[in-house]
Tab-separated table of C-alpha atoms in Angstrom:
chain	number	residue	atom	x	y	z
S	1	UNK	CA	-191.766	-163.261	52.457
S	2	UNK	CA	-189.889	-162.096	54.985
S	3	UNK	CA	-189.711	-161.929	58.912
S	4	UNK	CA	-189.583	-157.992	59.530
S	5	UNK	CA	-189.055	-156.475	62.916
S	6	UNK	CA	-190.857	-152.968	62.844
S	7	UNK	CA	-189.987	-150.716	65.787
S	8	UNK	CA	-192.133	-147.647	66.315
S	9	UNK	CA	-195.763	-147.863	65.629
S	10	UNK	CA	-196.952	-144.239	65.883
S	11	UNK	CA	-198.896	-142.195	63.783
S	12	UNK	CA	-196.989	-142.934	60.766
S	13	UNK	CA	-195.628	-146.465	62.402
S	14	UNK	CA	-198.602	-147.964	62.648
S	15	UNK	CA	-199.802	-148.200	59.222
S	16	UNK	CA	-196.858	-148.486	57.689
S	17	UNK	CA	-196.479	-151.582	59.621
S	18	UNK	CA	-200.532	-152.779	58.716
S	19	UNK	CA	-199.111	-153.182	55.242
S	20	UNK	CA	-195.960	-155.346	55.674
S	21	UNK	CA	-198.674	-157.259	57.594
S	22	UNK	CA	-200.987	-157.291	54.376
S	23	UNK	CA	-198.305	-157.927	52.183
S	24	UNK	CA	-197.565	-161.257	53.649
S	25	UNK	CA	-194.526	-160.727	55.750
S	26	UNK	CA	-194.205	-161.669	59.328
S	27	UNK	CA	-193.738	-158.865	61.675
S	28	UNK	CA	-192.307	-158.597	65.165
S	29	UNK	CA	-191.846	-155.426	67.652
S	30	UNK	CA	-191.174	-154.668	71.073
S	31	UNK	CA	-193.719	-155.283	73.898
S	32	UNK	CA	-195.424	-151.851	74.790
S	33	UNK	CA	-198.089	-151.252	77.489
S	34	UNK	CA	-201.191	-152.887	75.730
S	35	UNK	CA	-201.411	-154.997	72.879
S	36	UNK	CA	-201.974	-153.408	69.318
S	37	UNK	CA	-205.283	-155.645	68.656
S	38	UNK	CA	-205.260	-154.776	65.414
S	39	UNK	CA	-201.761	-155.497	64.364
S	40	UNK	CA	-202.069	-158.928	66.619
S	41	UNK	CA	-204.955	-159.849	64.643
S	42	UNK	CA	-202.614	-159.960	61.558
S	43	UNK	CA	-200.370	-161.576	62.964
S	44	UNK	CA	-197.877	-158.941	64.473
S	45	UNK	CA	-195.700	-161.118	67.492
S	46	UNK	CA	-194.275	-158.719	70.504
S	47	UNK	CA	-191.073	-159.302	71.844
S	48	UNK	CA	-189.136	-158.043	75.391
S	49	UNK	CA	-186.950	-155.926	73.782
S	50	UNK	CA	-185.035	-154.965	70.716
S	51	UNK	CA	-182.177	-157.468	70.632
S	52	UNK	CA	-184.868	-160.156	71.284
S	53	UNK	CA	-186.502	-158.627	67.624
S	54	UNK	CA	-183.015	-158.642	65.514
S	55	UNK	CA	-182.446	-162.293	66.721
S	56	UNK	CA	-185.821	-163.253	65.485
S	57	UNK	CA	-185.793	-161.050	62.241
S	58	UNK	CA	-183.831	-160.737	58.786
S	59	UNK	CA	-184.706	-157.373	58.310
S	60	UNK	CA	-184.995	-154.366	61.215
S	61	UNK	CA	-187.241	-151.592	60.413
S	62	UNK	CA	-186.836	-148.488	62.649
S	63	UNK	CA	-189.804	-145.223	62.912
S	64	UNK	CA	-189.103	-143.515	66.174
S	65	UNK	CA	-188.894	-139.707	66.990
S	66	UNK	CA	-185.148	-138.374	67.001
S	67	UNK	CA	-181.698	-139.429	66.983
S	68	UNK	CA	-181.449	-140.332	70.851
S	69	UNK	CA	-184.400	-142.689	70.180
S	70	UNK	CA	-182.265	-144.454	67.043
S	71	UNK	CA	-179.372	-144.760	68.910
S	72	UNK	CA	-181.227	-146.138	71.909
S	73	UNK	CA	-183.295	-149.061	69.986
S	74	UNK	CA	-179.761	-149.438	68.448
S	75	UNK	CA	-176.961	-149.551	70.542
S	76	UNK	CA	-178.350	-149.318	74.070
S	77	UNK	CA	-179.239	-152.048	76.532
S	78	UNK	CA	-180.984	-154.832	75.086
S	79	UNK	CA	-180.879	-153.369	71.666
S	80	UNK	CA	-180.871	-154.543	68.327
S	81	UNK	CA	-177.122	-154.718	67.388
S	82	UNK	CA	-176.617	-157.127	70.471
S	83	UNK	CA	-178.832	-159.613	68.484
S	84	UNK	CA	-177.502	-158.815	65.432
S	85	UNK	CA	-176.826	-161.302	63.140
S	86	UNK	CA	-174.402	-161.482	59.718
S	87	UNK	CA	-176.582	-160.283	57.012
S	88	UNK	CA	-179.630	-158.199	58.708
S	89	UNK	CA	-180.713	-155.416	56.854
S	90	UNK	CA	-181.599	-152.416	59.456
S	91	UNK	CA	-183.761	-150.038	57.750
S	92	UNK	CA	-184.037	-146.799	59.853
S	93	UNK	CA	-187.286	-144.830	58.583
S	94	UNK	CA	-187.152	-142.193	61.481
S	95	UNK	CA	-185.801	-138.302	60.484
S	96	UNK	CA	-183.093	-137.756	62.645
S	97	UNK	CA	-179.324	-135.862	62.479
S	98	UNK	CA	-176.785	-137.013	58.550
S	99	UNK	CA	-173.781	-136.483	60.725
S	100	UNK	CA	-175.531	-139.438	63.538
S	101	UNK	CA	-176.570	-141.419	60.534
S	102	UNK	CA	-173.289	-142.430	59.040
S	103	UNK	CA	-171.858	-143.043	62.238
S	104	UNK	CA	-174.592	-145.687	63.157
S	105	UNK	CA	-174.331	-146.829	59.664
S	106	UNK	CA	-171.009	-147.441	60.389
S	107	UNK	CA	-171.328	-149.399	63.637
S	108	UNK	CA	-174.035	-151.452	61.856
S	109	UNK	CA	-171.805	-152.276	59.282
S	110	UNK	CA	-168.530	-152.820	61.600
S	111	UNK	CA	-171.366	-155.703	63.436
S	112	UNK	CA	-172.138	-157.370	59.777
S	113	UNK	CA	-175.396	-156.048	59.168
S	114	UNK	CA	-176.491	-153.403	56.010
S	115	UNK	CA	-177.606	-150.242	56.753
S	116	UNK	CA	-180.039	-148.155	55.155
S	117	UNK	CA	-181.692	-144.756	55.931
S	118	UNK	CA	-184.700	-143.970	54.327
S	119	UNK	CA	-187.195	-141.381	56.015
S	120	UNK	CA	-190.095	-140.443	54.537
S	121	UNK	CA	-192.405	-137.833	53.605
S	122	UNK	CA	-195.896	-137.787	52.985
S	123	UNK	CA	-197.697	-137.585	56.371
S	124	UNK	CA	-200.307	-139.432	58.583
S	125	UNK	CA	-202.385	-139.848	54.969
S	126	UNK	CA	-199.164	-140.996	53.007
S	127	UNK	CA	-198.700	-143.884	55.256
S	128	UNK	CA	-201.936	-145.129	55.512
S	129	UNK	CA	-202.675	-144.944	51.697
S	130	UNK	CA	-198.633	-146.721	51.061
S	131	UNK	CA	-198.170	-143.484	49.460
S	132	UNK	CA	-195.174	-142.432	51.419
S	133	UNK	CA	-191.888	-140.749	49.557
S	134	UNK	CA	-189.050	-141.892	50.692
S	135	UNK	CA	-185.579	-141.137	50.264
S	136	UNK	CA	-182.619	-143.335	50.658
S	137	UNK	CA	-179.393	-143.525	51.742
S	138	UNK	CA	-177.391	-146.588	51.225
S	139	UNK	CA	-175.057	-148.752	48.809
S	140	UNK	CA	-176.084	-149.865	46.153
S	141	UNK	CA	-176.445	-153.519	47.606
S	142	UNK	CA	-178.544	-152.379	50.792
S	143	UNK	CA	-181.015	-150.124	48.057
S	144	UNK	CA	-181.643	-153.034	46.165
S	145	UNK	CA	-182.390	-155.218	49.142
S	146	UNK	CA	-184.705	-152.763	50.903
S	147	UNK	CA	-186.579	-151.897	47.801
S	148	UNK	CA	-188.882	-154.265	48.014
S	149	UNK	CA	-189.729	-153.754	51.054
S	150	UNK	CA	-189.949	-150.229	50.942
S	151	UNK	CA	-192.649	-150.457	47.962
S	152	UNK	CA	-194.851	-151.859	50.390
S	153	UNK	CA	-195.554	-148.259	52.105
S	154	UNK	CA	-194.129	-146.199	49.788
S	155	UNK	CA	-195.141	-144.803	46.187
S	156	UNK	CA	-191.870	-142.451	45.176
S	157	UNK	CA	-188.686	-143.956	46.286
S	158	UNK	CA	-185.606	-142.762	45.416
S	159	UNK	CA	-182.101	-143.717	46.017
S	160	UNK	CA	-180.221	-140.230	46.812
S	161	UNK	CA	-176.495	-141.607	47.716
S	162	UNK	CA	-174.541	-143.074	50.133
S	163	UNK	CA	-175.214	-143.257	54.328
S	164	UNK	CA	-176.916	-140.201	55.447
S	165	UNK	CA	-177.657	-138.211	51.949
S	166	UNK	CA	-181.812	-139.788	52.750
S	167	UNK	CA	-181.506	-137.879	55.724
S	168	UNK	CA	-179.805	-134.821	54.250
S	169	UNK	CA	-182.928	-135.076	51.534
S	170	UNK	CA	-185.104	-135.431	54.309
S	171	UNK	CA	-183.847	-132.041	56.043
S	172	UNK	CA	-184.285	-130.238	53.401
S	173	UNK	CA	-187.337	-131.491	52.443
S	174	UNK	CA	-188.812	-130.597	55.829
S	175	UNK	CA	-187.136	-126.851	55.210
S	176	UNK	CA	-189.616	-126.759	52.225
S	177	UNK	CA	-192.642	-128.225	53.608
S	178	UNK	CA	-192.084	-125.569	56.515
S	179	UNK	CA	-191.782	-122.307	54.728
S	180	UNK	CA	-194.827	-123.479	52.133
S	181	UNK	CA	-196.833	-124.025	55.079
S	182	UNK	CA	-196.273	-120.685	56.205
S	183	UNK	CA	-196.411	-119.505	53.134
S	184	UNK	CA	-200.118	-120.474	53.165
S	185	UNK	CA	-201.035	-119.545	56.375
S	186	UNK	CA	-199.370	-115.968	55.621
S	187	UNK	CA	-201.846	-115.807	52.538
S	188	UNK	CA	-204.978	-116.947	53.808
S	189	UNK	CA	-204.879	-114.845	57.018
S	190	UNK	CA	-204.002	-111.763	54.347
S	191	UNK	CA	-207.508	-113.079	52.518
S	192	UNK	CA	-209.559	-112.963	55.555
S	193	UNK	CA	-208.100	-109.878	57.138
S	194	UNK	CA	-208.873	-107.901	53.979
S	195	UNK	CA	-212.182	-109.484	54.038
S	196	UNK	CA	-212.423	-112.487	51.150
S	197	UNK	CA	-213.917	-115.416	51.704
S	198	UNK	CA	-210.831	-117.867	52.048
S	199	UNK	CA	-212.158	-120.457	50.871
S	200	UNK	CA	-213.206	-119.340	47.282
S	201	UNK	CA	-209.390	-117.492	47.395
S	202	UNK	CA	-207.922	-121.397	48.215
S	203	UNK	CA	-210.218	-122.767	45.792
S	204	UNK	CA	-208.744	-119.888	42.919
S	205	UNK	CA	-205.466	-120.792	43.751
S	206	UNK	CA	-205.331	-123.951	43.359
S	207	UNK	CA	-205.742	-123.192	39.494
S	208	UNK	CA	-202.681	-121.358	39.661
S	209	UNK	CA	-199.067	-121.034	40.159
S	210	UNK	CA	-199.673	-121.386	43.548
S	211	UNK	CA	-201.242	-124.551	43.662
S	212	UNK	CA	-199.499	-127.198	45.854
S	213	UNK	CA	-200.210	-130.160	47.857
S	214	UNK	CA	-199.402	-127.780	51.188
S	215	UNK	CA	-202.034	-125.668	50.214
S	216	UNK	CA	-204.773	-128.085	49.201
S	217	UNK	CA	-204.320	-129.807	52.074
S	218	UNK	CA	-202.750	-127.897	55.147
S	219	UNK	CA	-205.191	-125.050	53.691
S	220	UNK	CA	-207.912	-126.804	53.992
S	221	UNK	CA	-206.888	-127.661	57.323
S	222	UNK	CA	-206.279	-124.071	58.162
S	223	UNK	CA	-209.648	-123.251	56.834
S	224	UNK	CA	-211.852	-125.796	58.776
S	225	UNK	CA	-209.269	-125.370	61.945
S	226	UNK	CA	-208.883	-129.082	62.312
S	227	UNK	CA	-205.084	-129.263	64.064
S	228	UNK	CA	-205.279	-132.601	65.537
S	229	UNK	CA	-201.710	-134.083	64.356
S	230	UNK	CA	-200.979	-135.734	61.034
S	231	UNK	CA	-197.237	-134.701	61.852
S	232	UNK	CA	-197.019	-132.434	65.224
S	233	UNK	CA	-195.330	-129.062	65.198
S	234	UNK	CA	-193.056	-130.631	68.019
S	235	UNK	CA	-191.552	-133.346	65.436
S	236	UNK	CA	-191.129	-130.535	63.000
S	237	UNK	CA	-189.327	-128.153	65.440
S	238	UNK	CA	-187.215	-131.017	65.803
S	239	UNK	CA	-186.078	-131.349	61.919
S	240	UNK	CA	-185.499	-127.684	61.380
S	241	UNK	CA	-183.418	-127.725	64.789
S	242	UNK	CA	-181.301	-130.093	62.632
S	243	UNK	CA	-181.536	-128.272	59.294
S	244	UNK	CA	-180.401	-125.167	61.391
S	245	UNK	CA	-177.127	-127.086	63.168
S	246	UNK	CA	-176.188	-128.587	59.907
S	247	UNK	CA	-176.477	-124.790	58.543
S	248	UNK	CA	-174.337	-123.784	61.248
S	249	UNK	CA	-171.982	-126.553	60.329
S	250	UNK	CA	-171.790	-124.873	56.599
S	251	UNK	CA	-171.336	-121.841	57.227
S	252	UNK	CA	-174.546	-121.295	55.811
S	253	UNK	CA	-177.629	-118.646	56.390
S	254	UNK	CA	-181.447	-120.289	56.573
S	255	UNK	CA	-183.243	-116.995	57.633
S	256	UNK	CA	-186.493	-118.261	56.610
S	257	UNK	CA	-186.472	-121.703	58.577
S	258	UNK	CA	-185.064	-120.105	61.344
S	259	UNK	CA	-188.597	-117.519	61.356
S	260	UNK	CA	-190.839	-120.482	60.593
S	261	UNK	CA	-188.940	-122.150	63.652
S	262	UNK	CA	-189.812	-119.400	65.614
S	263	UNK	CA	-192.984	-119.490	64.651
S	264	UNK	CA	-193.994	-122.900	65.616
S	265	UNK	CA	-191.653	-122.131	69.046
S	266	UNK	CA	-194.729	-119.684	69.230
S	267	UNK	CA	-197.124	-122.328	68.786
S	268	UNK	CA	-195.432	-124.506	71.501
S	269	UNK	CA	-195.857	-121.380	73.941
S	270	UNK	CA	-199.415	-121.412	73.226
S	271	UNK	CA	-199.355	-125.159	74.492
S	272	UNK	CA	-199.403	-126.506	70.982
S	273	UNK	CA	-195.948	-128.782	70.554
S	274	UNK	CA	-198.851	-131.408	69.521
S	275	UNK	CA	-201.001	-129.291	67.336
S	276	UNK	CA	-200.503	-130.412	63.488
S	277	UNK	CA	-197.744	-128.215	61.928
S	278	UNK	CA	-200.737	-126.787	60.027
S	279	UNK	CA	-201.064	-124.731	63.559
S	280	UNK	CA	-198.733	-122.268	62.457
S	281	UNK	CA	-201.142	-120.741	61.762
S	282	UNK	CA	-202.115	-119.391	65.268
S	283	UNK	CA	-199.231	-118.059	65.849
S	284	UNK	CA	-199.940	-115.901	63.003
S	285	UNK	CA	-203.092	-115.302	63.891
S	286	UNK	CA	-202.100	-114.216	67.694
S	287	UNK	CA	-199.799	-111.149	65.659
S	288	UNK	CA	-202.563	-110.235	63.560
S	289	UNK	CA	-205.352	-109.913	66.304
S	290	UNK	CA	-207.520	-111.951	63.471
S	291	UNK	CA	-208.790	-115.271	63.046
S	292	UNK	CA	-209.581	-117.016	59.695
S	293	UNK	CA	-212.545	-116.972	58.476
S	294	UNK	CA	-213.743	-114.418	61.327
């Protein structure tokens, strides 16, 4: 077993975390404002700070928001490369910018430690089930060390390349998940204007072509108007701002991530940065004068 320090115990933190716990590993973060009871209760140890967690660990797990936050836990005061020690693996887990991610892979590396990125995909649901894809960018050497680990929360795993290409997966991935969920939204709220009952038109195509995990899910979602956050439209504004810079970068045109970013910007108007990316929805809605299901 090893002694894992896990930094970032969110929605998708949190659990992810629970089942290094189960698994048998010892686990140390950074002191927040209360205790996590139920993490303690396992075992979980809280430290001052993130230097204080790399010079009690063997292996650094990262799951904050964005880049800034990375780099912070990283390389600012008190973080974890001052503790560093020859050998630590430092498995970041957060979606944040390629370009950022080789350049703190190469710090880490510089410092004697093996870097890994490997964000994931799967939601709120995906990490508490240990059903999480994730996708990885490393060397060969770092891959096979953080595998094991990474089985613990995860169910697809695959190695895409070197530093930064699990990020670059990850962007795109979130470009995808994006346009299906407005996809969705776009046909339910067609359904229900026209006067079908949207959930026998979900239920019909499910059967068919159509049928994805977005819209058995996020539909259903859509349909009973639960938006509490599984993953919040802010953290998704945030991934297609970087699938839209890298674009730029490329030379390249994303017209329909850059109207699905407007879209949730819409949302976030409305005073719902924190609504689940399902949400999108209302902003819809708001054009169309019509509610689902109405």
């Amino acid at each position: 077993m090893s002694k894992i320090g896990f930094i970032g115990l969110g929605i998708m933190g949190r659990p992810m975390a629970g089942h290094l716990l189960d698994a048998g590993h010892t686990l140390s973060t950074v002191k927040r404002g209360t205790l996590d009871e139920p993490l303690a209760s396992k075992g979980m140890q809280e430290l001052d700070n993130p230097k204080a967690v790399a010079e009690a660990c063997e292996i650094i797990i990262t799951m904050v928001p964005d880049t800034p936050d990375v780099e912070e836990v990283l390389f600012g005061e008190g973080g974890v490369i001052e503790g560093l020690k020859p050998g630590t693996l430092v498995i970041d887990m957060s979606s944040i910018a390629p370009i950022a991610t080789q350049g703190f892979a190469k710090r880490i590396t510089e410092a004697g430690g093996e870097y890994v990125d490997a964000p994931v995909s799967g939601g709120e649901g995906g990490a508490i089930n240990a059903a999480l894809t994730i996708m990885v960018g490393a060397t060969e050497e770092g891959f096979t060390r953080a595998l094991p680990i990474l089985e613990v929360m995860g169910k697809t795993i695959t190695h895409i390349g070197g530093h930064g290409a699990g990020q670059t997966c990850k962007v795109a991935n979130q470009i995808v998940v994006a346009l299906t969920i407005e996809a969705v939204a776009e046909g339910l709220l067609f359904a229900s204007k026209a006067g079908a009952d949207v959930a026998k038109v979900r239920e019909s195509l499910l059967g068919g072509l159509a049928q994805s995990k977005i819209l058995d899910l996020h539909g259903e979602r859509m349909i009973k108007r639960t938006f509490d956050p599984g993953f919040k439209i802010k953290l998704h504004q945030k991934d297609l701002n970087l699938a839209l810079e890298g674009a730029r970068s490329l030379n390249l045109a994303l017209p329909g991530t850059a109207n699905a970013q407007q879209l949730f910007q819409a949302c976030a108007a409305q005073g719902g940065a924190d609504w689940d990316h399902a949400g999108i929805l209302r902003a819809l809605e708001s054009l169309a004068d019509h509610e689902v299901g109405s």
